[in-house]
Every structure is written in C-alpha cells, then in structure tokens.
Amino acid sequence: MDFEKLYKTYWQRIFRVCMGYVNNYSLAQDLTQETFIIVWKQLPKFRNESNIGTWIFRIASNNCLRHIEVENRMKKTTLPIDLKQETLVSVEPKIQFLYKCISELKEIDRIVISLELEEIKQSEIAKIVGLSEVNVRVKIHRIKEKLTQKFKDHGNQY
Amino acid sequence: METNIDLKNIWQQQKSEQPDFKELLEKLSRYKKSNLRKLAFTNIILLLTCAFILFIWFYFQPQLVTTKIGIVICVLGMLIYLLFYNKFSRNLKTIDSTDSNHEYIQNLNALVVKQRFMQTTMFSLYFAMLSIGLSLYFIEYTLMMSLFWACFTYLMTFTWLAINWLYFRPRVIKKQRAKLDELISAFNHLNAQWPEDKNNNDAQA
C-alpha cells in the first residue's frame, strides 16, 4: 500500500472529519497530521480484511476522541479564548455554520454525522464507531433533523 | 421555505491546504526522535544514579551488612520505578488505534484507571524504599560518630524523609490524581454515549 497515495487521497476527507470534531482549523490540521503518522506506523499491520478507507477513518476518529488524553499528557498551555474559534476568513458563512453546529453535538454524534457526510456506508460507520446499524441509522436521522432545524432557525439564509 | 438543505454539499466545500508530503515525513522523523529521547532521558538519569550508588559500594567497601542492604533497597526502588515507567510507555503503545471507537475508549479508560492506581502505589513504594534504604545506609557511618552527631544526623535525615513523605509525596500524588481523574471523567462522559445494548457487539465484530 502506497502511503503517499493514501495521504493524497484521504487528506481532505480526514481533515473535514477532524474539523467537524473540533471546529478549529489549525487544531484540525494537527489532528489530521497525527492521524497520518498513526496510519504510517500501522500500515504494515494492515490486512485487507477491511476497506482501507474504513480503517483510516477508524484511526482518525479514535485520534479525535483521544485528543483530550494527549492534551492532558502534553500539558498544553491554554489558548486565549479569542484564538480558539480560529477559522479561515475565506470560508463561506454557511460552511462555518455547519461545522460549528456539528462541533456542538455530542462527541460520538459528531463522528457519526461527519462519516455520513463523507459518504461512508452506514454499515461501515457502525463498524467504525461500535454501534449497531439500527442505532447509526436512528442517530443520523435525528442529527440531520437537528442540523436542518438549526439552519432554519438561523434565518434560512443558506 | 427550503426544507431540504444539502448538508453533504456544504460539508464537502470545506477545504484545507494539504501540507507537502515531505513536511509530513520530516514531522515523522522528528516525532520518532523526540519519543525516543524522552524515554532514554528518564532511563539514563535513573541508571546513572544506580551506577553511582554501586560505585560508592565498591569504592568505599562498606563493612556492615546494613549498609549493603540499604544500597540494594535504594537501587531496587529506582529500578522498580524505572520498570513501571517503561512498562507504562509500552502499554500506551499497545492500545490499538484501529479498534472501533467504543473498544478504543474502553481500553484507554481501563489503562488510565490502572495508571491511577499504579502511579500512586508505585510512587509511595519508591519513596518508602528510598527512605528505608537511606536509614540503613547511614547506620555504619553514624556508628563512627559521637552519640551527639549520630543523633543529629539521624534527626536531620528523618526530618528530610518526613518532609518528603508528608509534604511532597501527597502533593505529587494529588497532582497526578487530579490529572488522571479529569481524564477518567472525560472517558466516562464519552462511554456513556454508547447505549447499553448488548446487540452493539454484533456491529463491532
């Protein structure tokens, strides 16, 4: 498996999942890089039992969930509050709004909806997260409803 | 009023500048080096201390068995601590980041709970062994002193040990516990997001 090819193919997708989780551009970039460091380390152990995409998304979502542990261990200094919500100025407001809404969901819901929006099959999402397919389906339905409602409440500007 | 907002389309418009592949490779090599350096540093410091203590043994040739036992207890204390430290660094690596999210969080949580127990126990053991070791070590040398100086030496040593045991040890333990408790509660918060449904296991297989 060519690592460079995986890096090029999956970078944007993994970035979006991380961005949905933390809604912070530079932090999401760091998490994406960390994900690829783990992928690089684990790649020799990858057996073709599962889809490589599912495998990478599993690593990425675990890395996001683990973020709190790493932060605790590294004793990172707290960022000033005004820097925390750093986003790219050029990003359209509706995109910013969607990512903001997602990052305010419960952690597992963030991962489930991010994977759904990345067009991962629901059966694969179930395997990644460790939920039953029924649970995933119900969750996705509820989260989409919630997000749509938020967009409407936000003035239906988009 | 619009009822179907194309979330997928909005989601996929988020773009990020992809760092150069070479940059990642550089980061990889830095990461490997820094990890190795951190582990090597703790090991080298404690092993050098052990070597120094053993050097004292061979250079000064203590006569009493208490001195030798004292040295052995001190060295053992440090080696046990080192063993635990290395084992924990390894344990952290053994957690499989390709597990499902649920299994991963459960494994991380179990590890942190274990670490909380081990850290406080090991730290107390380390302190206790150093204290006992030092007390035994001093017997031979205080026997050569006058009664006054012998008492003085022991008084000073025990005062220092008491300060360590009663002041510094609880402080370090409290700090470590607070850090780990924060993690445990964060993991519990995550864990609670999976329904307690045994059928979930089907999905994890």
Coordinates of C-alpha atoms in Angstrom, one line a residue:
Chain A
M1 CA 0.0 0.0 0.0
D2 CA 1.5 3.3 -1.1
F3 CA 1.4 5.7 1.8
E4 CA 1.9 8.8 -0.3
K5 CA -1.1 7.9 -2.4
L6 CA -3.2 7.4 0.7
Y7 CA -2.0 10.7 2.0
K8 CA -3.1 12.5 -1.1
T9 CA -6.4 10.6 -1.4
Y10 CA -7.6 10.9 2.2
W11 CA -6.1 14.2 3.5
Q12 CA -9.1 16.4 2.7
R13 CA -11.6 13.9 3.9
I14 CA -9.8 13.2 7.2
F15 CA -9.3 16.9 7.7
R16 CA -13.1 17.5 7.4
V17 CA -13.8 14.8 10.0
C18 CA -11.3 16.4 12.4
M19 CA -12.7 19.9 11.6
G20 CA -16.2 18.6 12.3
Y21 CA -15.0 17.4 15.7
V22 CA -13.0 20.4 16.9
N23 CA -14.1 23.3 14.6
N24 CA -10.7 24.8 14.8
Y25 CA -8.6 25.0 11.6
S26 CA -5.1 24.6 12.9
L27 CA -6.1 22.0 15.5
A28 CA -7.9 20.0 12.8
Q29 CA -4.7 20.2 10.7
D30 CA -2.7 18.9 13.6
L31 CA -5.1 16.1 14.2
T32 CA -5.1 15.2 10.6
Q33 CA -1.3 15.0 10.6
E34 CA -1.3 12.9 13.7
T35 CA -3.8 10.6 12.1
F36 CA -1.4 10.1 9.1
I37 CA 1.5 9.5 11.5
I38 CA -0.5 6.6 13.1
V39 CA -1.5 5.4 9.6
W40 CA 2.1 5.3 8.6
K41 CA 3.1 3.4 11.7
Q42 CA 0.2 0.9 11.4
L43 CA 0.2 0.4 7.7
P44 CA 2.5 -2.7 7.7
K45 CA -0.1 -4.3 10.0
F46 CA -3.0 -3.6 7.7
R47 CA -4.5 -6.7 6.4
N48 CA -7.0 -6.5 3.6
E49 CA -9.8 -7.7 5.9
S50 CA -11.4 -4.3 5.9
N51 CA -11.7 -1.5 3.5
I52 CA -8.6 0.8 3.7
G53 CA -10.9 3.9 3.9
T54 CA -12.8 2.5 6.9
W55 CA -9.6 1.6 8.5
I56 CA -8.2 5.1 8.1
F57 CA -11.4 6.7 9.3
R58 CA -11.3 4.5 12.4
I59 CA -7.8 5.8 13.2
A60 CA -8.9 9.4 12.6
S61 CA -12.0 9.2 14.8
N62 CA -10.1 7.4 17.6
N63 CA -7.4 10.1 17.4
C64 CA -10.1 12.8 17.7
L65 CA -11.6 11.0 20.7
R66 CA -8.2 10.6 22.3
H67 CA -7.4 14.3 21.8
I68 CA -8.3 15.1 25.4
E69 CA -5.9 12.5 26.7
V70 CA -3.0 13.8 24.6
E71 CA -3.7 17.4 25.6
N72 CA -3.7 16.3 29.3
R73 CA -0.4 14.5 28.9
M74 CA 1.3 17.2 27.0
K75 CA 0.1 19.9 29.4
K76 CA -0.5 22.3 26.5
T77 CA -0.9 25.8 27.6
T78 CA -4.5 27.0 27.2
L79 CA -5.1 29.2 24.2
P80 CA -6.6 32.6 24.7
I81 CA -10.4 32.3 24.1
D82 CA -10.4 34.6 21.1
L83 CA -8.0 32.3 19.3
K84 CA -9.9 29.1 19.9
Q85 CA -12.5 29.6 17.3
E86 CA -10.0 30.4 14.6
T87 CA -11.5 29.8 11.2
L88 CA -10.4 30.7 7.7
V89 CA -11.7 34.1 6.7
S90 CA -12.4 32.9 3.2
V91 CA -14.7 30.1 4.3
E92 CA -18.3 30.8 3.4
P93 CA -20.6 31.5 6.4
K94 CA -22.9 28.5 5.7
I95 CA -19.9 26.2 5.8
Q96 CA -18.7 27.8 9.0
F97 CA -22.2 27.5 10.5
L98 CA -22.5 23.8 9.6
Y99 CA -19.1 22.9 11.2
K100 CA -19.9 25.0 14.2
C101 CA -23.3 23.2 14.7
I102 CA -21.6 19.8 14.3
S103 CA -18.8 20.6 16.7
E104 CA -21.5 21.4 19.3
L105 CA -23.0 17.9 19.1
K106 CA -22.1 15.1 21.5
E107 CA -18.7 13.6 20.6
I108 CA -20.0 10.4 19.1
D109 CA -22.7 12.2 17.2
R110 CA -20.0 14.4 15.6
I111 CA -18.2 11.4 14.4
V112 CA -21.3 9.6 13.1
I113 CA -22.6 12.7 11.1
S114 CA -19.1 13.5 9.8
L115 CA -18.7 10.0 8.4
E116 CA -22.2 10.1 7.0
L117 CA -21.4 13.4 5.2
E118 CA -18.2 11.8 3.9
E119 CA -20.5 9.2 2.2
I120 CA -19.3 6.3 4.3
K121 CA -21.8 3.4 4.2
Q122 CA -23.9 3.2 7.4
S123 CA -22.8 -0.4 7.9
E124 CA -19.2 0.8 7.8
I125 CA -20.0 3.7 10.2
A126 CA -21.4 1.1 12.6
K127 CA -18.2 -0.8 12.5
I128 CA -16.0 2.3 13.0
V129 CA -18.0 3.7 15.9
G130 CA -19.0 0.4 17.5
L131 CA -22.8 0.9 17.4
S132 CA -25.4 -1.3 15.8
E133 CA -26.6 -0.4 12.3
V134 CA -30.0 0.4 13.6
N135 CA -28.5 2.8 16.1
V136 CA -26.5 4.5 13.5
R137 CA -29.5 4.9 11.2
V138 CA -31.6 6.4 14.0
K139 CA -28.7 8.7 15.1
I140 CA -28.1 10.0 11.6
H141 CA -31.8 10.7 11.1
R142 CA -32.0 12.7 14.4
I143 CA -28.8 14.6 13.8
K144 CA -29.8 15.6 10.3
E145 CA -33.2 16.8 11.6
K146 CA -31.5 18.8 14.3
L147 CA -29.0 20.4 11.9
T148 CA -31.7 21.2 9.4
Q149 CA -33.7 22.8 12.2
K150 CA -30.7 24.9 13.2
F151 CA -30.2 26.1 9.7
K152 CA -33.8 27.1 9.6
D153 CA -33.7 28.8 12.9
H154 CA -30.6 30.6 11.7
G155 CA -32.8 32.5 9.4
N156 CA -32.8 30.2 6.4
Q157 CA -30.2 32.4 4.8
Y158 CA -28.5 29.5 3.1
Chain B
M1 CA -39.3 27.8 2.7
E2 CA -36.5 25.5 1.9
T3 CA -36.9 22.1 3.6
N4 CA -34.0 20.1 2.3
I5 CA -30.7 21.7 3.0
D6 CA -27.9 19.9 1.2
L7 CA -25.7 19.3 4.2
K8 CA -23.4 17.0 2.2
N9 CA -22.7 19.6 -0.4
I10 CA -22.0 22.3 2.3
W11 CA -19.8 19.9 4.2
Q12 CA -17.7 19.0 1.3
Q13 CA -17.0 22.6 0.4
Q14 CA -14.7 22.9 3.4
K15 CA -11.2 22.8 2.0
S16 CA -7.8 22.8 3.7
E17 CA -4.4 23.4 2.3
Q18 CA -2.8 20.0 2.2
P19 CA 0.7 20.2 3.7
D20 CA 3.5 19.0 1.5
F21 CA 4.2 15.3 1.8
K22 CA 7.8 16.0 2.6
E23 CA 6.8 18.1 5.5
L24 CA 4.9 15.1 7.0
L25 CA 7.9 12.9 6.5
E26 CA 10.1 15.4 8.4
K27 CA 7.5 15.6 11.2
L28 CA 7.6 11.8 11.3
S29 CA 11.3 11.7 11.8
R30 CA 11.1 14.4 14.5
Y31 CA 8.4 12.5 16.2
K32 CA 10.4 9.3 16.4
K33 CA 13.4 11.1 17.7
S34 CA 11.6 13.0 20.4
N35 CA 9.8 9.9 21.7
L36 CA 13.0 8.0 21.9
R37 CA 14.8 11.0 23.6
K38 CA 12.1 11.3 26.3
L39 CA 12.3 7.6 27.2
A40 CA 16.1 7.5 27.0
F41 CA 16.4 10.5 29.3
T42 CA 14.5 9.0 32.3
N43 CA 16.2 5.7 31.9
I44 CA 19.7 7.2 31.7
I45 CA 19.2 9.5 34.7
L46 CA 18.0 6.7 37.0
L47 CA 20.5 4.2 35.7
L48 CA 23.4 6.6 36.2
T49 CA 22.2 7.2 39.8
C50 CA 22.1 3.5 40.4
A51 CA 25.6 3.2 38.9
F52 CA 26.8 6.0 41.1
I53 CA 25.4 4.3 44.3
L54 CA 27.0 1.0 43.3
F55 CA 30.3 2.8 42.6
I56 CA 30.2 4.1 46.3
W57 CA 29.7 0.5 47.4
F58 CA 32.8 -0.7 45.5
Y59 CA 34.9 2.3 46.3
F60 CA 34.3 2.7 50.0
Q61 CA 33.8 -1.0 50.7
P62 CA 31.2 -0.8 53.5
Q63 CA 31.8 -3.3 56.3
L64 CA 28.3 -3.6 57.8
V65 CA 25.6 -5.7 56.1
T66 CA 23.0 -2.9 56.9
T67 CA 24.9 -0.6 54.5
K68 CA 24.8 -3.1 51.7
I69 CA 21.1 -3.9 52.3
G70 CA 20.4 -0.1 52.3
I71 CA 22.2 0.3 49.0
V72 CA 20.3 -2.7 47.5
I73 CA 16.9 -1.3 48.6
C74 CA 17.6 2.1 47.2
V75 CA 18.8 0.7 43.8
L76 CA 15.8 -1.7 43.8
G77 CA 13.4 1.1 44.4
M78 CA 14.8 3.0 41.5
L79 CA 14.8 0.0 39.2
I80 CA 11.2 -0.9 40.1
Y81 CA 10.2 2.7 39.3
L82 CA 12.0 2.5 36.0
L83 CA 10.4 -0.8 35.1
F84 CA 7.0 0.6 35.8
Y85 CA 7.7 3.8 33.8
N86 CA 8.9 1.8 30.8
K87 CA 6.0 -0.6 31.0
F88 CA 3.5 2.2 31.0
S89 CA 5.1 3.8 28.0
R90 CA 4.8 0.4 26.2
N91 CA 1.2 -0.1 27.4
L92 CA 0.2 3.2 25.8
K93 CA 1.5 2.0 22.5
T94 CA -0.3 -1.4 22.7
I95 CA -3.7 0.3 22.6
D96 CA -4.9 -0.5 19.1
S97 CA -5.9 2.7 17.3
T98 CA -7.6 0.6 14.6
D99 CA -10.2 -0.8 17.1
S100 CA -13.8 0.6 16.9
N101 CA -14.3 3.9 18.8
H102 CA -16.2 2.1 21.6
E103 CA -13.5 -0.5 22.2
Y104 CA -10.8 2.1 21.9
I105 CA -12.3 4.4 24.6
Q106 CA -12.9 1.5 26.9
N107 CA -9.3 0.4 26.5
L108 CA -8.0 3.9 27.1
N109 CA -10.2 4.3 30.1
A110 CA -9.1 0.9 31.6
L111 CA -5.4 1.9 31.1
V112 CA -5.9 5.3 32.8
V113 CA -7.7 3.7 35.8
K114 CA -4.8 1.2 36.1
Q115 CA -2.3 4.0 35.8
R116 CA -4.0 6.0 38.5
F117 CA -3.7 3.0 40.9
M118 CA -0.2 2.1 39.9
Q119 CA 1.2 5.6 39.9
T120 CA 0.2 6.3 43.4
T121 CA 1.2 2.9 44.7
M122 CA 4.5 2.9 42.8
F123 CA 5.3 6.4 43.9
S124 CA 4.7 5.5 47.6
L125 CA 6.7 2.4 47.2
Y126 CA 9.6 4.3 45.6
F127 CA 9.6 6.8 48.5
A128 CA 9.3 4.1 51.1
M129 CA 12.2 2.1 49.7
L130 CA 14.4 5.2 49.4
S131 CA 13.7 6.1 53.0
I132 CA 14.4 2.6 54.4
G133 CA 17.4 2.3 52.2
L134 CA 18.9 5.6 53.3
S135 CA 18.2 4.9 57.0
L136 CA 20.0 1.5 56.8
Y137 CA 22.9 3.0 54.8
F138 CA 23.6 5.6 57.4
I139 CA 24.0 3.1 60.3
E140 CA 27.6 2.2 59.5
Y141 CA 28.7 5.8 59.2
T142 CA 26.9 7.1 62.3
L143 CA 28.4 4.4 64.4
M144 CA 31.8 6.0 63.7
M145 CA 30.4 9.4 65.0
S146 CA 29.9 10.6 68.6
L147 CA 26.5 10.0 70.0
F148 CA 25.5 13.7 69.5
W149 CA 26.5 13.7 65.9
A150 CA 24.9 10.3 65.3
C151 CA 21.6 11.6 66.8
F152 CA 21.9 14.8 64.8
T153 CA 22.5 13.0 61.5
Y154 CA 19.5 10.7 62.1
L155 CA 17.3 13.6 63.2
M156 CA 18.2 15.5 60.0
T157 CA 17.7 12.5 57.8
F158 CA 14.4 11.6 59.3
T159 CA 13.2 15.2 59.2
W160 CA 14.0 15.3 55.5
L161 CA 12.3 12.0 54.9
A162 CA 9.3 13.1 56.9
I163 CA 9.0 16.3 54.8
N164 CA 9.2 14.2 51.7
W165 CA 6.7 11.6 52.9
L166 CA 4.2 14.0 54.5
Y167 CA 4.5 17.0 52.2
F168 CA 6.0 16.3 48.8
R169 CA 4.6 12.8 48.2
P170 CA 0.9 13.8 48.9
R171 CA 1.3 16.9 46.7
V172 CA 2.7 14.9 43.7
I173 CA 0.1 12.2 44.2
K174 CA -2.7 14.8 44.4
K175 CA -1.5 16.5 41.2
Q176 CA -1.2 13.2 39.3
R177 CA -4.6 12.1 40.5
A178 CA -6.3 15.3 39.6
K179 CA -4.9 15.0 36.1
L180 CA -6.0 11.4 35.7
D181 CA -9.4 12.0 37.3
E182 CA -10.1 14.6 34.8
L183 CA -9.3 12.1 32.0
I184 CA -11.4 9.3 33.7
S185 CA -14.4 11.6 33.9
A186 CA -13.9 12.6 30.2
F187 CA -13.8 9.0 29.2
N188 CA -16.8 8.2 31.3
H189 CA -18.6 11.0 29.6
L190 CA -17.7 9.5 26.2
N191 CA -18.5 6.0 27.2
A192 CA -22.0 7.0 28.3
Q193 CA -22.8 7.9 24.7
W194 CA -23.0 4.3 23.7
P195 CA -26.3 2.7 24.5
E196 CA -26.1 -0.2 26.9
D197 CA -27.2 -2.6 24.3
K198 CA -25.5 -6.0 24.0
N199 CA -26.5 -6.2 20.4
N200 CA -24.0 -3.5 19.7
N201 CA -21.3 -6.1 19.8
D202 CA -22.7 -7.5 16.6
A203 CA -21.6 -4.3 14.9
Q204 CA -18.2 -4.4 16.4
A205 CA -17.3 -7.9 15.1

